XYZ file of C-alpha atoms in Angstrom:
704
model
C -1.870 -11.617 28.048
C -5.436 -12.283 27.449
C -6.753 -12.867 24.088
C -10.154 -11.986 23.041
C -12.677 -14.636 21.181
C -15.762 -14.036 18.882
C -18.552 -16.528 18.782
C -17.931 -18.583 15.684
C -14.347 -17.612 15.178
C -11.501 -19.410 16.720
C -8.242 -20.976 15.822
C -7.913 -24.197 14.094
C -4.610 -25.298 15.949
C -6.201 -28.754 16.823
C -6.081 -30.946 13.746
C -4.906 -27.884 11.805
C -2.422 -30.335 9.764
C -5.139 -32.413 8.860
C -7.245 -29.665 7.332
C -4.169 -28.624 5.429
C -3.073 -31.984 4.281
C -6.690 -32.663 2.991
C -7.021 -29.347 1.429
C -3.483 -29.665 -0.611
C -4.677 -33.309 -1.540
C -8.169 -31.867 -2.860
C -6.353 -29.106 -5.064
C -3.945 -31.700 -6.589
C -7.026 -34.359 -7.376
C -8.892 -31.386 -8.556
C -6.042 -30.075 -10.953
C -6.288 -33.552 -12.481
C -9.916 -33.942 -12.669
C -11.329 -30.755 -13.541
C -9.803 -30.148 -16.808
C -11.122 -33.402 -18.230
C -14.463 -32.146 -17.164
C -13.557 -28.644 -18.665
C -13.172 -29.889 -22.029
C -16.857 -30.085 -22.752
C -16.920 -26.443 -22.264
C -14.662 -25.295 -24.962
C -15.927 -23.701 -28.139
C -14.896 -24.696 -31.587
C -11.849 -22.430 -31.514
C -10.490 -23.495 -28.158
C -11.717 -20.662 -26.320
C -14.158 -20.445 -23.916
C -15.953 -16.777 -23.392
C -15.247 -16.636 -20.020
C -11.408 -16.698 -20.155
C -11.328 -14.827 -23.466
C -13.270 -11.935 -22.106
C -11.289 -12.039 -18.927
C -8.051 -11.652 -20.900
C -9.565 -9.055 -23.264
C -11.309 -6.851 -20.455
C -8.007 -6.825 -18.680
C -6.313 -5.323 -21.723
C -9.072 -2.761 -22.042
C -9.874 -2.115 -18.421
C -10.097 1.926 -18.046
C -7.752 3.534 -15.302
C -7.481 6.979 -14.142
C -4.346 7.252 -11.884
C -1.958 7.840 -15.026
C -3.503 11.058 -16.423
C -6.493 11.933 -13.930
C -8.984 10.751 -16.693
C -10.162 7.807 -18.069
C -8.050 5.636 -20.678
C -7.157 2.241 -21.625
C -4.618 0.646 -19.447
C -2.564 -0.670 -22.626
C -2.511 3.318 -23.690
C -1.171 4.485 -20.353
C 2.178 5.915 -20.855
C 3.460 4.581 -17.313
C 4.392 1.301 -15.746
C 0.709 0.391 -14.479
C -0.867 -2.851 -13.298
C -4.361 -3.279 -12.347
C -6.006 -5.761 -9.855
C -9.807 -6.186 -10.669
C -12.125 -7.239 -7.924
C -12.223 -10.694 -9.577
C -8.278 -10.924 -8.934
C -8.810 -9.974 -5.332
C -11.369 -12.181 -4.751
C -10.035 -15.128 -6.341
C -6.658 -14.537 -4.656
C -8.022 -15.250 -1.078
C -6.581 -11.906 -0.097
C -7.718 -10.489 3.434
C -6.130 -7.073 3.179
C -5.148 -4.522 0.965
C -1.437 -5.376 1.437
C -1.901 -8.993 1.029
C -3.687 -8.258 -2.325
C -0.647 -6.258 -3.422
C 1.447 -9.229 -3.293
C 0.451 -9.857 -6.865
C 1.589 -6.521 -8.266
C 4.972 -6.638 -10.251
C 7.718 -4.709 -8.554
C 6.022 -4.104 -5.440
C 7.418 -5.813 -2.455
C 5.132 -6.725 0.529
C 6.003 -8.330 3.942
C 4.346 -8.796 7.137
C 6.542 -7.615 10.298
C 3.839 -8.661 12.558
C 0.207 -9.866 12.634
C -0.875 -6.355 11.760
C 2.124 -4.250 10.674
C 3.218 -4.538 7.002
C 6.210 -3.034 4.792
C 4.799 -2.151 1.301
C 6.878 -0.327 -1.058
C 7.935 -0.100 -4.908
C 11.140 0.135 -6.375
C 13.276 0.312 -3.078
C 13.321 1.933 0.333
C 11.114 -0.714 2.308
C 10.607 -0.769 6.013
C 7.536 -0.057 8.621
C 8.038 3.649 7.953
C 8.395 3.384 4.129
C 7.461 6.872 2.651
C 7.856 6.954 -0.936
C 4.616 5.638 -1.927
C 1.505 7.691 -2.597
C -1.792 5.712 -1.595
C -5.531 6.870 -2.093
C -8.949 5.295 -1.582
C -11.318 7.045 -4.064
C -9.261 10.014 -4.655
C -8.525 10.288 -0.540
C -4.599 10.572 0.322
C -4.038 8.243 3.177
C -0.743 9.128 3.896
C 0.306 9.682 7.659
C 1.920 13.293 7.941
C 3.777 12.275 11.450
C 6.389 10.050 8.733
C 4.918 10.676 5.004
C 3.966 6.933 4.900
C 0.944 4.603 5.450
C -0.235 3.046 8.610
C -1.567 0.089 6.535
C -2.963 -1.630 9.615
C -5.721 0.803 10.172
C -6.593 1.684 6.276
C -8.807 -0.717 5.922
C -11.734 -1.564 3.178
C -14.322 -4.286 2.583
C -12.698 -5.956 -0.368
C -15.952 -7.146 -1.942
C -16.445 -3.358 -2.677
C -12.990 -2.789 -4.633
C -13.810 -2.409 -8.044
C -10.096 -2.243 -8.831
C -6.620 -1.183 -7.499
C -4.536 0.728 -9.925
C -0.713 0.659 -9.085
C 1.883 2.910 -10.856
C 5.572 1.837 -10.215
C 7.220 5.229 -10.987
C 6.840 8.826 -10.110
C 3.689 10.246 -10.231
C 4.287 13.867 -8.554
C 3.060 15.708 -11.633
C -0.490 15.051 -11.119
C -0.398 13.775 -7.345
C 2.116 15.833 -5.631
C 4.709 15.201 -3.310
C 5.551 11.827 -1.742
C 4.428 10.132 -5.210
C 7.888 9.398 -5.650
C 8.226 5.639 -6.295
C 4.721 4.866 -7.219
C 0.933 5.539 -6.602
C -1.490 3.143 -5.268
C -5.235 4.166 -6.183
C -8.016 1.876 -4.612
C -11.275 2.600 -6.314
C -14.488 1.405 -4.891
C -17.529 0.328 -6.587
C -20.313 2.733 -7.084
C -23.341 2.000 -5.020
C -25.686 1.292 -7.965
C -23.419 -1.501 -8.581
C -23.571 -3.171 -5.138
C -27.466 -3.453 -4.650
C -28.837 -5.985 -2.412
C -27.498 -7.754 0.578
C -24.048 -9.413 1.262
C -22.970 -11.608 4.237
C -19.463 -12.854 4.405
C -18.199 -14.984 7.128
C -14.735 -16.605 7.376
C -12.596 -18.621 9.924
C -9.189 -19.889 10.106
C -5.878 -20.134 11.724
C -5.644 -17.161 13.931
C -8.083 -15.198 11.672
C -11.771 -14.390 11.980
C -13.823 -12.148 9.466
C -17.449 -11.152 9.524
C -19.089 -8.641 6.959
C -22.427 -7.443 6.129
C -23.254 -4.842 3.473
C -26.603 -3.574 1.996
C -27.085 -1.515 -1.010
C -30.683 0.134 -1.761
C -32.192 2.656 -4.114
C -32.981 6.283 -3.015
C -35.053 7.171 -5.949
C -34.770 5.921 -9.657
C -31.403 7.174 -10.452
C -29.868 7.667 -6.855
C -28.373 4.640 -4.766
C -26.875 3.904 -1.641
C -24.862 1.138 0.510
C -23.920 0.550 4.178
C -21.682 -1.736 5.411
C -19.948 -3.161 8.586
C -17.353 -5.463 8.959
C -15.100 -7.107 11.892
C -11.942 -8.858 11.836
C -9.760 -10.508 14.511
C -6.116 -11.755 14.365
C -4.548 -13.935 16.958
C -0.857 -13.507 17.583
C 1.709 -14.853 15.381
C 4.939 -16.841 16.279
C 7.781 -15.246 17.980
C 10.636 -15.099 15.680
C 13.045 -15.421 18.778
C 11.468 -17.931 21.114
C 8.975 -19.641 18.862
C 6.085 -19.116 21.297
C 3.009 -17.151 20.513
C 3.501 -13.408 19.857
C 2.258 -10.460 21.440
C 0.444 -9.056 18.280
C -3.103 -9.842 18.682
C -5.568 -7.291 16.881
C -9.095 -6.717 16.108
C -11.011 -3.995 14.132
C -14.668 -3.031 13.857
C -15.340 -0.532 10.925
C -18.636 0.708 9.278
C -19.427 3.177 6.496
C -21.728 4.188 3.877
C -21.745 5.536 0.307
C -24.373 7.198 -1.830
C -24.466 8.154 -5.459
C -26.727 10.607 -7.224
C -27.547 11.707 -10.541
C -28.568 15.044 -10.428
C -29.444 15.596 -14.115
C -27.837 14.424 -17.330
C -24.681 16.259 -16.658
C -24.069 16.502 -12.705
C -23.342 13.411 -10.488
C -22.893 13.884 -6.913
C -20.881 11.375 -4.508
C -20.685 11.128 -0.749
C -19.131 8.499 1.397
C -17.701 8.227 4.806
C -16.093 5.601 7.105
C -15.550 4.862 10.974
C -13.379 2.526 12.587
C -11.640 1.576 15.721
C -8.768 -0.957 16.175
C -7.079 -2.349 19.086
C -3.905 -4.548 19.146
C -1.131 -5.739 21.168
C 2.575 -5.030 20.568
C 5.602 -6.214 22.548
C 7.732 -2.958 22.561
C 11.683 -2.634 23.234
C 12.368 0.683 24.868
C 15.877 2.187 25.387
C 16.823 2.173 29.090
C 19.723 3.912 30.635
C 19.681 1.724 33.742
C 19.716 -1.574 31.905
C 22.316 -0.312 29.466
C 20.004 -1.805 26.465
C 16.341 -2.333 25.814
C 13.356 -3.233 28.138
C 10.440 -5.186 27.008
C 6.967 -3.927 27.607
C 3.401 -5.328 26.243
C 1.559 -2.217 25.153
C -2.015 -1.840 24.004
C -2.478 0.383 20.740
C -5.850 1.854 19.909
C -6.613 3.733 16.896
C -9.974 5.231 16.177
C -10.921 7.394 13.399
C -13.244 8.499 10.557
C -13.416 10.180 7.275
C -15.946 11.825 4.955
C -15.465 12.706 1.244
C -17.852 14.617 -1.035
C -17.375 14.955 -4.817
C -19.412 16.741 -7.624
C -18.604 15.851 -11.266
C -20.006 17.672 -14.097
C -19.931 16.652 -17.981
C -19.824 20.310 -19.443
C -19.663 18.861 -22.917
C -18.184 15.522 -24.594
C -14.945 17.063 -24.815
C -14.752 18.900 -21.274
C -15.737 17.953 -17.757
C -14.989 19.306 -14.130
C -14.631 17.757 -10.808
C -14.552 19.274 -6.985
C -13.663 17.032 -4.311
C -13.713 17.623 -0.527
C -12.533 15.379 2.254
C -11.788 15.359 6.195
C -9.870 12.666 7.774
C -9.197 12.124 11.363
C -7.411 9.469 13.626
C -6.277 9.293 17.181
C -3.329 6.895 17.686
C -2.337 5.963 21.398
C 0.106 3.614 22.822
C 2.964 3.551 25.230
C 5.008 4.915 22.363
C 3.002 7.814 20.904
C -0.232 9.766 21.191
C -1.013 11.538 18.163
C -4.236 13.207 16.711
C -4.519 14.354 13.207
C -7.126 16.522 11.471
C -6.754 16.604 7.689
C -8.910 18.726 5.336
C -8.280 18.549 1.638
C -10.163 20.635 -1.376
C -9.343 19.988 -4.959
C -10.496 20.969 -8.271
C -10.004 19.780 -11.745
C -10.977 20.658 -15.308
C -10.173 18.726 -18.508
C -10.887 20.453 -21.783
C -9.984 19.214 -25.374
C -10.050 22.673 -27.309
C -9.023 20.874 -30.762
C -8.221 17.534 -32.212
C -4.800 17.461 -31.183
C -4.637 19.383 -27.814
C -6.426 18.226 -24.430
C -5.337 19.990 -21.040
C -6.043 18.887 -17.662
C -5.414 21.452 -14.820
C -6.400 21.964 -11.308
C -5.559 23.299 -8.032
C -5.934 22.254 -4.236
C -5.366 23.319 -0.731
C -4.893 20.946 2.258
C -4.867 21.829 6.033
C -2.997 19.461 8.422
C -3.862 19.914 12.436
C -2.045 17.648 14.821
C -1.316 17.442 18.238
C 0.940 14.939 20.510
C 1.240 14.210 23.942
C 4.666 13.399 25.262
C 5.276 9.765 26.422
C 7.907 8.040 28.307
C 9.438 7.416 24.879
C 9.316 10.243 22.603
C 8.286 13.901 22.261
C 8.055 16.774 19.832
C 9.652 20.183 20.126
C 6.116 21.618 19.211
C 3.168 19.387 20.661
C 0.896 20.929 18.286
C 0.851 22.521 14.923
C -1.177 23.443 11.890
C 0.640 23.242 8.409
C -0.736 24.159 4.934
C -0.074 22.677 1.430
C -1.203 24.609 -1.715
C -0.673 23.247 -4.994
C -1.737 23.747 -8.726
C -0.979 21.465 -11.931
C -1.166 21.426 -15.790
C -0.740 18.723 -18.240
C -1.309 18.827 -22.049
C -1.597 15.934 -24.018
C -0.557 16.770 -27.635
C -1.591 14.108 -30.296
C 1.201 14.480 -32.961
C -0.616 11.425 -34.970
C -3.143 9.139 -34.191
C -0.590 6.842 -32.945
C 1.970 9.094 -31.453
C 0.975 10.967 -28.196
C 3.067 13.413 -26.082
C 2.169 14.450 -22.624
C 3.698 17.576 -20.881
C 2.857 18.572 -17.233
C 4.160 19.893 -14.098
C 3.189 20.319 -10.467
C 3.551 23.440 -8.553
C 3.276 23.018 -4.667
C 4.053 25.007 -1.638
C 4.652 23.548 1.722
C 5.408 25.074 5.163
C 8.504 22.887 5.505
C 10.621 23.504 2.183
C 8.443 26.219 0.423
C 8.188 25.817 -2.978
C 8.526 22.531 -5.050
C 8.038 22.081 -8.971
C 7.609 18.529 -10.299
C 7.547 18.264 -13.999
C 7.320 15.325 -16.461
C 7.248 14.466 -20.152
C 5.973 11.212 -21.518
C 5.353 9.720 -24.978
C 3.154 6.779 -26.193
C 3.665 5.168 -29.392
C 1.576 2.460 -31.124
C 3.478 1.081 -33.929
C 0.299 -1.383 -34.356
C -2.810 -1.718 -32.997
C -1.530 -4.524 -30.695
C 1.613 -2.864 -29.474
C 2.352 0.076 -27.228
C 5.887 1.791 -26.732
C 6.044 4.474 -24.090
C 8.685 6.415 -21.926
C 8.948 9.150 -19.494
C 11.324 11.536 -17.754
C 9.929 12.743 -14.320
C 10.974 14.763 -11.306
C 9.334 13.743 -7.914
C 10.170 15.001 -4.253
C 9.372 13.545 -0.565
C 8.849 16.322 1.643
C 9.731 16.447 5.291
C 7.699 14.790 7.581
C 6.468 16.140 11.340
C 8.775 13.449 12.708
C 11.927 14.547 10.567
C 10.977 18.251 11.319
C 11.170 18.146 15.280
C 10.800 14.841 17.009
C 13.053 13.810 20.136
C 13.315 10.040 19.945
C 15.552 7.870 22.016
C 16.932 5.081 19.740
C 19.386 3.359 21.690
C 20.992 2.666 25.034
C 24.345 0.966 25.530
C 27.165 0.365 28.096
C 30.290 2.342 27.423
C 32.186 -1.037 26.404
C 29.354 -1.437 23.896
C 29.282 2.102 22.321
C 32.974 1.902 21.952
C 32.955 -1.192 20.201
C 30.318 -0.035 17.815
C 31.659 3.493 17.256
C 35.040 3.196 17.743
C 35.193 6.180 20.325
C 37.156 5.415 23.324
C 34.490 6.565 25.744
C 35.813 4.305 28.762
C 39.282 5.656 28.449
C 38.885 9.415 27.955
C 35.909 9.618 30.289
C 34.299 7.732 32.946
C 32.684 4.531 31.572
C 29.082 5.624 32.079
C 26.263 4.309 29.943
C 25.606 6.126 26.418
C 21.982 7.222 25.441
C 21.439 8.107 21.732
C 18.698 10.369 20.700
C 17.225 11.279 17.504
C 16.335 14.784 16.947
C 14.376 16.276 14.014
C 15.822 19.170 12.117
C 13.907 22.304 10.666
C 16.907 22.578 7.942
C 15.809 19.205 6.400
C 15.400 19.632 2.690
C 13.063 17.607 0.294
C 14.546 14.259 -1.066
C 14.714 14.507 -5.190
C 14.337 12.047 -7.728
C 14.924 12.059 -11.392
C 13.503 9.175 -13.235
C 13.554 7.721 -16.554
C 11.342 5.003 -17.738
C 10.916 2.905 -20.858
C 8.083 0.258 -21.487
C 6.839 -1.954 -23.836
C 3.386 -3.597 -24.356
C 2.100 -6.491 -26.765
C -0.603 -8.671 -27.409
C 0.045 -10.911 -30.190
C -3.211 -12.574 -30.219
C -6.393 -13.014 -27.933
C -4.439 -15.671 -25.863
C -1.131 -13.484 -25.027
C -0.334 -10.236 -23.321
C 3.211 -9.251 -22.357
C 4.327 -6.077 -20.429
C 7.849 -5.028 -19.736
C 8.655 -1.824 -17.809
C 12.487 -0.555 -17.151
C 13.447 2.270 -15.114
C 16.590 4.239 -13.862
C 16.312 6.330 -10.892
C 18.480 9.036 -9.640
C 18.262 10.226 -6.026
C 19.698 13.131 -4.336
C 19.261 14.909 -0.895
C 18.221 11.479 0.590
C 17.673 11.522 4.297
C 20.835 10.391 6.649
C 21.534 11.130 9.894
C 24.633 12.680 11.474
C 26.204 12.930 14.963
C 25.963 16.601 16.281
C 29.222 18.128 17.669
C 29.890 17.820 21.220
C 28.683 15.337 23.697
C 26.220 16.177 26.686
C 27.123 14.886 29.967
C 24.217 13.916 32.350
C 22.410 13.525 34.501
C 19.583 14.170 31.984
C 16.360 13.752 33.857
C 13.597 11.803 31.906
C 10.246 10.035 32.332
C 10.270 6.846 34.016
C 10.734 3.689 33.078
C 12.161 4.660 29.617
C 15.094 6.372 30.950
C 14.846 5.120 34.420
C 15.965 6.661 37.536
C 18.321 9.753 36.805
C 22.110 8.961 36.701
C 25.060 9.975 35.115
C 25.242 8.938 31.557
C 26.385 10.273 28.223
C 23.934 11.600 25.493
C 24.957 11.255 21.898
C 22.543 13.476 19.832
C 22.006 12.827 15.956
C 20.004 14.793 13.518
C 18.739 14.245 10.093
C 20.096 15.733 6.980
C 20.207 15.487 3.241
C 23.550 13.976 2.662
C 22.534 10.643 0.945
C 22.273 9.932 -2.674
C 22.159 7.062 -5.027
C 20.675 5.213 -8.039
C 18.089 2.173 -8.609
C 17.395 0.673 -11.767
C 15.661 -2.359 -12.885
C 12.944 -4.145 -15.029
C 9.381 -5.448 -14.275
C 7.976 -8.157 -16.668
C 4.624 -9.533 -16.706
C 2.936 -12.331 -19.031
C -0.675 -13.054 -19.367
C -1.484 -16.443 -21.255
C -4.943 -18.024 -21.806
C -4.355 -21.310 -23.670
C -7.710 -22.697 -22.818
C -11.290 -21.434 -22.107
C -10.919 -22.889 -18.481
C -7.091 -21.866 -17.918
C -5.412 -18.626 -17.460
C -1.681 -18.333 -16.479
C 0.068 -15.023 -15.325
C 3.489 -14.626 -14.341
C 5.921 -11.807 -13.339
C 9.703 -11.093 -12.809
C 10.994 -8.032 -11.082
C 14.707 -7.100 -10.861
C 16.243 -3.931 -8.943
C 19.815 -2.826 -8.470
C 20.290 -0.505 -5.839
C 23.334 1.590 -5.090
C 23.334 3.924 -2.334
C 25.929 6.240 -0.515
C 27.574 5.497 2.952
C 25.024 5.692 5.663
C 22.449 4.081 3.778
C 23.424 0.708 3.845
C 20.140 -0.512 5.473
C 18.013 1.034 2.539
C 20.369 -0.430 0.046
C 19.781 -3.972 1.294
C 16.262 -3.969 2.546
C 14.597 -4.542 -0.831
C 14.896 -7.952 -2.790
C 16.958 -7.882 -5.876
C 14.524 -10.298 -7.375
C 11.008 -11.353 -7.111
C 8.700 -13.384 -9.029
C 5.278 -15.008 -8.882
C 3.152 -17.212 -10.946
C -0.605 -17.649 -10.869
C -2.683 -20.458 -12.253
C -6.524 -19.636 -12.634
C -8.657 -22.619 -13.649
C -12.401 -22.590 -14.303
C -13.080 -26.353 -14.448
C -16.680 -25.644 -14.341
C -19.163 -22.570 -14.451
C -19.538 -23.009 -10.510
C -15.975 -23.704 -9.403
C -12.816 -21.590 -9.299
C -9.483 -23.063 -8.542
C -6.335 -20.633 -8.230
C -2.817 -21.720 -7.349
C -0.003 -18.897 -6.842
C 3.597 -19.676 -6.538
C 5.810 -16.723 -4.934
C 9.619 -16.091 -4.799
C 11.173 -13.365 -2.965
C 14.927 -12.401 -2.750
C 16.848 -12.368 0.520
C 17.336 -8.948 2.390
C 21.084 -8.468 3.083
C 20.650 -5.610 5.460
C 17.784 -7.407 7.530
C 19.101 -9.891 9.809
C 17.716 -13.305 9.181
C 15.767 -12.542 6.092
C 16.615 -15.342 3.805
C 15.010 -15.854 0.378
C 11.805 -17.837 0.229
C 9.541 -19.779 -2.091
C 5.842 -20.250 -1.315
C 2.547 -21.740 -2.518
C -1.003 -20.376 -1.697
C -3.904 -21.978 -3.128
C -7.851 -21.416 -3.236
C -10.753 -23.340 -4.306
C -14.202 -22.002 -4.386
C -17.914 -23.697 -5.141
C -21.088 -21.828 -5.765
C -23.718 -24.620 -5.352
C -26.338 -21.911 -6.157
C -25.784 -18.453 -7.727
C -25.549 -16.256 -4.733
C -23.729 -18.430 -2.311
C -20.021 -19.166 -2.418
C -18.040 -21.730 -0.416
C -14.131 -21.329 -0.485
C -11.038 -22.735 1.266
C -7.761 -21.069 1.070
C -4.319 -22.395 2.047
C -1.371 -20.175 2.459
C 2.431 -20.770 2.863
C 1.835 -24.447 1.749
C 5.477 -25.231 1.500
C 6.982 -24.512 4.932
C 5.725 -24.157 8.513
C 6.556 -20.521 9.030
C 9.053 -17.949 8.032
C 10.159 -14.148 8.876
C 9.593 -11.781 6.215
C 11.034 -8.582 7.862
C 12.124 -6.826 10.888
C 11.185 -3.694 12.599
C 13.639 -0.830 12.488
C 13.738 2.600 14.144
C 11.289 1.934 16.582
C 11.941 -1.744 17.889
C 8.760 -4.293 18.497
C 8.517 -7.954 18.360
C 8.780 -9.382 14.769
C 6.490 -12.449 14.181
C 6.618 -15.238 11.441
C 4.056 -15.832 8.841
C 2.850 -19.488 9.487
C 1.092 -21.803 7.322
C -2.597 -21.627 7.527
C -6.082 -22.736 6.258
C -8.812 -20.272 5.862
C -12.533 -20.864 4.988
C -15.329 -18.424 3.878
C -18.864 -18.180 3.003
C -20.328 -15.346 0.948
C -24.142 -14.889 0.564
C -25.715 -12.477 -1.652
C -29.396 -11.732 -1.357
C-alpha cells in the first residue's frame, strides 16, 4: 500500500523515543522551576489577574444551546459544559473528538486513525446515534444512520469560539435525535479573526498546515477565508502489530462574512468545501470462504455546505432569527456509495411580554434527498428517496421570583418514517444564594428511524454450518445438508421511534473566586430501543449475488434478521466537575463520571460498550506571560462487551512558548505512559481496528 507524503511533514519514527524522553524530562524540570519564577507575578492577595479572570469568565460565559438565547452558563437548567477557544488551544487537540475528551460524561474513543466513537451517557460505537451535533446551528447528523461521521466533519480549531456540550435530552428545542445530548460548535465572528494566521505542525504519523486571513469589507462588515490540510499515517494493527491500513488526508477551505446592516439587523454568510481520502482494511462476509475476506479499500468523501442567517433585534425584549443552510456530501468506497442533499430552513422569535414571562417559539422545515448505488456489499430496497421533516416548538420561561424560574416547552415534529412526534420538557432553576444554583428537569426525547433502519439490505456474517450451529444452537447440519449460512440484516418500514424519559437534578456552587463545583445526576428510562429478530422461515439457496462479496453462487442458507423495537432499559449516573485556582499561575480542573446501564436481552453489546467510570484531571500552569504548561491525566474504565478493551490510565502534556506576541511554538506529547492501546472495535460493518500510540507533535502558529 502506498503512503503519500507532504513536503515538510513526515514521521518521527527514527529517534522518536529520544524526542519523547526529552520532552517529558523538560516538562518535569519546568514544573519544578517555573513555579519559583511565577511567584514574582502574584499580586498581594495571591491571585494573579490572568488566572482569576479565567475562572470568572468560565462561570460567566454565555451559552445559547440550552434555551436558544444567550444566558450565563451557571444559570442554565441543564448539565452543560463549555470548552473555550483557550481550553482547546492549550489541550493540544487536533480534532473536535480529540477536544471532547475533556468533557465530563462524554466517552471518546479512536477506532482507527480516522474513525471515532463519541457518545454521552451510554450507547457507544462507530454508529452511535443519540447525540445531536451542530456547527454554527447547522445539524451535521447523517440521515443514513442518524449519527455523525466525525472524520469528515472538521473545522479549523483556531476559529472555534467555544463548544457547548449538553449531557441529557434537548429534543424540546432541537428536535429528534437530541436524546443523550447536544454538542454545539460555535465559531468566532469574522470581526474577531482579523489579520493573517499560519499554522504548521508535524509529529508522529500526523502533519498539519493551515492558513487564514480576515479583512474588512466596510467599516462594520468583515470577512475571513481559510484553507487547511492534514495527513495521518496508518496506526498500529491491533492483531498483527504492523502498520495499519488507515492512512488519511483531507483538504478543506471556506469563508465567513458578517454584515451589520443597521442598528437592528445583522447578516451572516458562511460555507465550507472539502475532500478527504483514506484507506481502510475492510472485512466482507463471503459464502465460499465461510467467513470474512479482507479487502483494502479507498474511501473518498467530498462535500460542501452553505449557511445564511439573518438576525433582527426588534427591541430590547424581542428578537427574531431566520436561518437557511444546504449540506451536500458524496461518500464512495467498496461498502457504500451514497449522496445526500440536505436543505433546512428555520425561524425563531423571542419575546418578553412582561416582567415574568418570556416566550421563544419557532418552526422549521427540512428536505433530505439521497441516492445510493448498490455495491458488492450492501444495497437498499429504494435506491433514492426524498423525505421531509416539519417542526414547530414553543418554550415559556416563567419567573416566579427573582431567584426561581420555571421553563416549560415542547417540540412538535412530523417525519416520513413515524409521523407525528411530541417532545415536551419542564425545567426549574433556583438560586438560593448568588453563588449557588439548583436545577432540575424532566424531558421526553425520541430517536427517529434512519434510512438504514428503514430499508437497508446488509450481509453481516457468513459461517459454516458447524459454526452457525455452535453459535445459535440450531442443528443445521443434522436437519439440513451442511451448507454455509449467510446472515442478512433487513431494514423495516414498521420500525418505530426510540423513546427516552429523562429526569435530571444538578447543583453548582462557587464558594469563592478560587473554587467552582458542578454536579449533575440523571435517571434515564428507555423504551422501544432498536433490536433485531430472525424472520420466520429459512430461505434455501443458491442466491445469486455480486462477486466477490458473496462469491460464486452455490447452495447455502440465508438467515434474515430485521429491526424491531423490542428493547428497553435504564441508565442512571452522575458527573462531577471541580475547578480550583489556588494561585495566579496555577489552575486545576478535575472531573469524575459514573454510569450504570441496565438493558433488556438482545442489547448486551450496548450495555457493556460504555465505560462505567471515567475521570480526568488537568493542570494548567502559567509560569510566565509567554509560557503555558498543561498536563492532562485521564482514566477510562473497561468495556466488558468489546473484546480486549481494558481500562487504561494515560497522561498528555503540552508546553508552549511565545517569544514574540504573534508567534507561538508548542510541543505536545500524547499517551506518554504506555506504548499503545486499543480503545474500541468496529461493529456491524467490520474493518481493521488500530491502536492509539505514544506520539509527539510540534506546532508553530504565526499571526500577522
